[in-house]
């Protein structure tokens, strides 16, 4: 995959402003293909989701470290292989109309993204102790699964080790540091990791933060904004993209 076909600047410029959280926000079972299809039907063309590894190394979509909240399974996600995960019901918790929807493999999401030209922010969400393995495996999978004509996914994470491993495996893929608090030196860390931007809890963003990011050539994305007044204020402030459960597209 030539780096010229995965230009971070081109990927950033082309992204829609609204990004659907975990596929379709609160309107479909998160991190399932059904959610992405529903989000597409609602008009979203950019999506965020969480990626981790099964016990046998398969990249798939799940937010939590345990299975109970969003699937019919129980126990730690790290203990389940893909064959077991693929048989779980990841839809019923969201409503009976979604019953039987399984967890999604990253490969299945890639096929949908390739077919529809989707923009996808893949949050590296490792199970405990798997930050580096997850960063490398997901970056390798993106290189293998995404077509050159499809927008390059952004890889984001709260875990610097995952981003560093992704950068080593696929340096041409754009990356972003995720933050829920402004830790000392966070902008330096984002630059040291070769990030193209930061994805911040929207409550952290003010004019000073934006000036600092702009001075370093970093994009500013925010999560998770569900109130129209707050979104309007953030657009006026100058953020680049908003991740949402309910607003837009």
PDB file of C-alpha atoms in Angstrom, residues 4-115:
ATOM      1  CA  UNK A   4       0.859   8.347  -1.339  1.00  0.00           C
ATOM      2  CA  UNK A   5      -2.472   6.542  -1.385  1.00  0.00           C
ATOM      3  CA  UNK A   6      -2.829   6.900   2.365  1.00  0.00           C
ATOM      4  CA  UNK A   7      -1.933  10.584   2.751  1.00  0.00           C
ATOM      5  CA  UNK A   8      -2.939  11.784   6.239  1.00  0.00           C
ATOM      6  CA  UNK A   9      -3.536  15.337   5.019  1.00  0.00           C
ATOM      7  CA  UNK A  10      -5.831  14.133   2.255  1.00  0.00           C
ATOM      8  CA  UNK A  11      -7.696  11.884   4.706  1.00  0.00           C
ATOM      9  CA  UNK A  12      -8.191  14.730   7.190  1.00  0.00           C
ATOM     10  CA  UNK A  13      -9.413  17.232   4.614  1.00  0.00           C
ATOM     11  CA  UNK A  14     -12.015  14.887   3.184  1.00  0.00           C
ATOM     12  CA  UNK A  15     -13.683  13.827   6.437  1.00  0.00           C
ATOM     13  CA  UNK A  16     -17.313  14.872   7.037  1.00  0.00           C
ATOM     14  CA  UNK A  17     -17.770  17.058  10.104  1.00  0.00           C
ATOM     15  CA  UNK A  18     -20.113  14.680  11.958  1.00  0.00           C
ATOM     16  CA  UNK A  19     -18.841  11.261  13.083  1.00  0.00           C
ATOM     17  CA  UNK A  20     -21.331   8.645  14.300  1.00  0.00           C
ATOM     18  CA  UNK A  21     -20.286   7.171  17.645  1.00  0.00           C
ATOM     19  CA  UNK A  22     -19.844   3.376  17.577  1.00  0.00           C
ATOM     20  CA  UNK A  23     -21.744   3.074  14.299  1.00  0.00           C
ATOM     21  CA  UNK A  24     -25.029   4.877  14.879  1.00  0.00           C
ATOM     22  CA  UNK A  25     -24.779   6.299  18.372  1.00  0.00           C
ATOM     23  CA  UNK A  26     -27.681   5.323  20.600  1.00  0.00           C
ATOM     24  CA  UNK A  27     -29.933   4.336  17.722  1.00  0.00           C
ATOM     25  CA  UNK A  28     -28.555   0.837  17.064  1.00  0.00           C
ATOM     26  CA  UNK A  29     -26.466  -1.775  18.908  1.00  0.00           C
ATOM     27  CA  UNK A  30     -22.991  -0.284  19.149  1.00  0.00           C
ATOM     28  CA  UNK A  31     -20.035  -1.725  17.269  1.00  0.00           C
ATOM     29  CA  UNK A  32     -22.124  -4.027  15.072  1.00  0.00           C
ATOM     30  CA  UNK A  33     -22.499  -4.034  11.320  1.00  0.00           C
ATOM     31  CA  UNK A  34     -26.189  -3.324  11.856  1.00  0.00           C
ATOM     32  CA  UNK A  35     -25.190  -0.061  13.529  1.00  0.00           C
ATOM     33  CA  UNK A  36     -23.016   0.973  10.592  1.00  0.00           C
ATOM     34  CA  UNK A  37     -25.746   0.130   8.109  1.00  0.00           C
ATOM     35  CA  UNK A  38     -28.277   2.072  10.166  1.00  0.00           C
ATOM     36  CA  UNK A  39     -25.918   5.021  10.472  1.00  0.00           C
ATOM     37  CA  UNK A  40     -25.426   4.974   6.709  1.00  0.00           C
ATOM     38  CA  UNK A  41     -29.186   5.013   6.204  1.00  0.00           C
ATOM     39  CA  UNK A  42     -29.410   8.024   8.532  1.00  0.00           C
ATOM     40  CA  UNK A  43     -26.945   9.856   6.313  1.00  0.00           C
ATOM     41  CA  UNK A  44     -23.658   9.483   8.200  1.00  0.00           C
ATOM     42  CA  UNK A  45     -20.565   8.924   6.112  1.00  0.00           C
ATOM     43  CA  UNK A  46     -18.018   8.975   8.947  1.00  0.00           C
ATOM     44  CA  UNK A  47     -17.977   6.574  11.878  1.00  0.00           C
ATOM     45  CA  UNK A  48     -16.123   5.793  15.097  1.00  0.00           C
ATOM     46  CA  UNK A  49     -15.780   2.339  16.647  1.00  0.00           C
ATOM     47  CA  UNK A  50     -13.680   0.328  19.112  1.00  0.00           C
ATOM     48  CA  UNK A  51     -11.311  -2.447  18.064  1.00  0.00           C
ATOM     49  CA  UNK A  52      -9.681  -5.102  20.235  1.00  0.00           C
ATOM     50  CA  UNK A  53      -8.262  -8.594  19.743  1.00  0.00           C
ATOM     51  CA  UNK A  54      -9.919 -11.897  20.532  1.00  0.00           C
ATOM     52  CA  UNK A  55      -7.969 -14.503  22.483  1.00  0.00           C
ATOM     53  CA  UNK A  56      -6.781 -15.964  19.174  1.00  0.00           C
ATOM     54  CA  UNK A  57      -5.782 -12.604  17.697  1.00  0.00           C
ATOM     55  CA  UNK A  58      -8.793 -11.683  15.550  1.00  0.00           C
ATOM     56  CA  UNK A  59      -9.484  -7.909  15.423  1.00  0.00           C
ATOM     57  CA  UNK A  60     -13.146  -7.254  16.198  1.00  0.00           C
ATOM     58  CA  UNK A  61     -15.374  -4.481  17.512  1.00  0.00           C
ATOM     59  CA  UNK A  62     -16.158  -4.170  21.229  1.00  0.00           C
ATOM     60  CA  UNK A  63     -15.875  -1.324  23.700  1.00  0.00           C
ATOM     61  CA  UNK A  64     -15.787  -2.985  27.122  1.00  0.00           C
ATOM     62  CA  UNK A  65     -13.217  -5.310  28.649  1.00  0.00           C
ATOM     63  CA  UNK A  66     -16.097  -7.629  29.606  1.00  0.00           C
ATOM     64  CA  UNK A  67     -18.904  -9.073  27.539  1.00  0.00           C
ATOM     65  CA  UNK A  68     -21.990  -8.608  29.711  1.00  0.00           C
ATOM     66  CA  UNK A  69     -23.158  -5.087  28.834  1.00  0.00           C
ATOM     67  CA  UNK A  70     -23.517  -5.446  25.067  1.00  0.00           C
ATOM     68  CA  UNK A  71     -23.540  -9.187  24.330  1.00  0.00           C
ATOM     69  CA  UNK A  72     -25.082 -12.417  25.539  1.00  0.00           C
ATOM     70  CA  UNK A  73     -21.658 -13.541  26.745  1.00  0.00           C
ATOM     71  CA  UNK A  74     -20.130 -13.332  30.190  1.00  0.00           C
ATOM     72  CA  UNK A  75     -16.671 -12.751  31.549  1.00  0.00           C
ATOM     73  CA  UNK A  76     -13.553 -11.030  30.235  1.00  0.00           C
ATOM     74  CA  UNK A  77     -13.376 -10.356  26.520  1.00  0.00           C
ATOM     75  CA  UNK A  78      -9.706 -11.352  26.578  1.00  0.00           C
ATOM     76  CA  UNK A  79     -10.634 -14.973  27.328  1.00  0.00           C
ATOM     77  CA  UNK A  80     -12.926 -15.490  24.319  1.00  0.00           C
ATOM     78  CA  UNK A  81     -11.733 -16.703  20.933  1.00  0.00           C
ATOM     79  CA  UNK A  82     -13.356 -15.464  17.751  1.00  0.00           C
ATOM     80  CA  UNK A  83     -15.354 -18.650  17.172  1.00  0.00           C
ATOM     81  CA  UNK A  84     -17.063 -18.108  20.545  1.00  0.00           C
ATOM     82  CA  UNK A  85     -17.498 -14.367  20.072  1.00  0.00           C
ATOM     83  CA  UNK A  86     -19.043 -14.776  16.628  1.00  0.00           C
ATOM     84  CA  UNK A  87     -21.907 -16.808  18.129  1.00  0.00           C
ATOM     85  CA  UNK A  88     -22.895 -14.150  20.671  1.00  0.00           C
ATOM     86  CA  UNK A  89     -25.960 -11.942  20.432  1.00  0.00           C
ATOM     87  CA  UNK A  90     -24.754  -8.326  20.428  1.00  0.00           C
ATOM     88  CA  UNK A  91     -28.104  -6.781  19.507  1.00  0.00           C
ATOM     89  CA  UNK A  92     -30.862  -7.763  21.932  1.00  0.00           C
ATOM     90  CA  UNK A  93     -29.624  -5.457  24.703  1.00  0.00           C
ATOM     91  CA  UNK A  94     -30.477  -2.519  22.413  1.00  0.00           C
ATOM     92  CA  UNK A  95     -33.977  -3.788  21.601  1.00  0.00           C
ATOM     93  CA  UNK A  96     -35.761  -6.896  20.344  1.00  0.00           C
ATOM     94  CA  UNK A  97     -35.610  -5.690  16.755  1.00  0.00           C
ATOM     95  CA  UNK A  98     -31.847  -6.143  16.830  1.00  0.00           C
ATOM     96  CA  UNK A  99     -31.910  -9.683  18.263  1.00  0.00           C
ATOM     97  CA  UNK A 100     -29.295 -12.047  16.894  1.00  0.00           C
ATOM     98  CA  UNK A 101     -26.920  -9.371  15.575  1.00  0.00           C
ATOM     99  CA  UNK A 102     -23.399 -10.707  16.207  1.00  0.00           C
ATOM    100  CA  UNK A 103     -20.247  -8.793  17.101  1.00  0.00           C
ATOM    101  CA  UNK A 104     -18.454  -7.480  14.026  1.00  0.00           C
ATOM    102  CA  UNK A 105     -15.066  -8.548  12.763  1.00  0.00           C
ATOM    103  CA  UNK A 106     -12.856  -5.722  11.571  1.00  0.00           C
ATOM    104  CA  UNK A 107     -12.700  -7.537   8.234  1.00  0.00           C
ATOM    105  CA  UNK A 108     -16.474  -7.235   7.846  1.00  0.00           C
ATOM    106  CA  UNK A 109     -16.373  -3.521   8.633  1.00  0.00           C
ATOM    107  CA  UNK A 110     -13.601  -3.082   6.068  1.00  0.00           C
ATOM    108  CA  UNK A 111     -15.724  -4.750   3.395  1.00  0.00           C
ATOM    109  CA  UNK A 112     -18.594  -2.352   4.149  1.00  0.00           C
ATOM    110  CA  UNK A 113     -16.246   0.644   4.219  1.00  0.00           C
ATOM    111  CA  UNK A 114     -14.713  -0.362   0.898  1.00  0.00           C
ATOM    112  CA  UNK A 115     -18.125  -0.809  -0.713  1.00  0.00           C
TER     113      UNK A 115
END
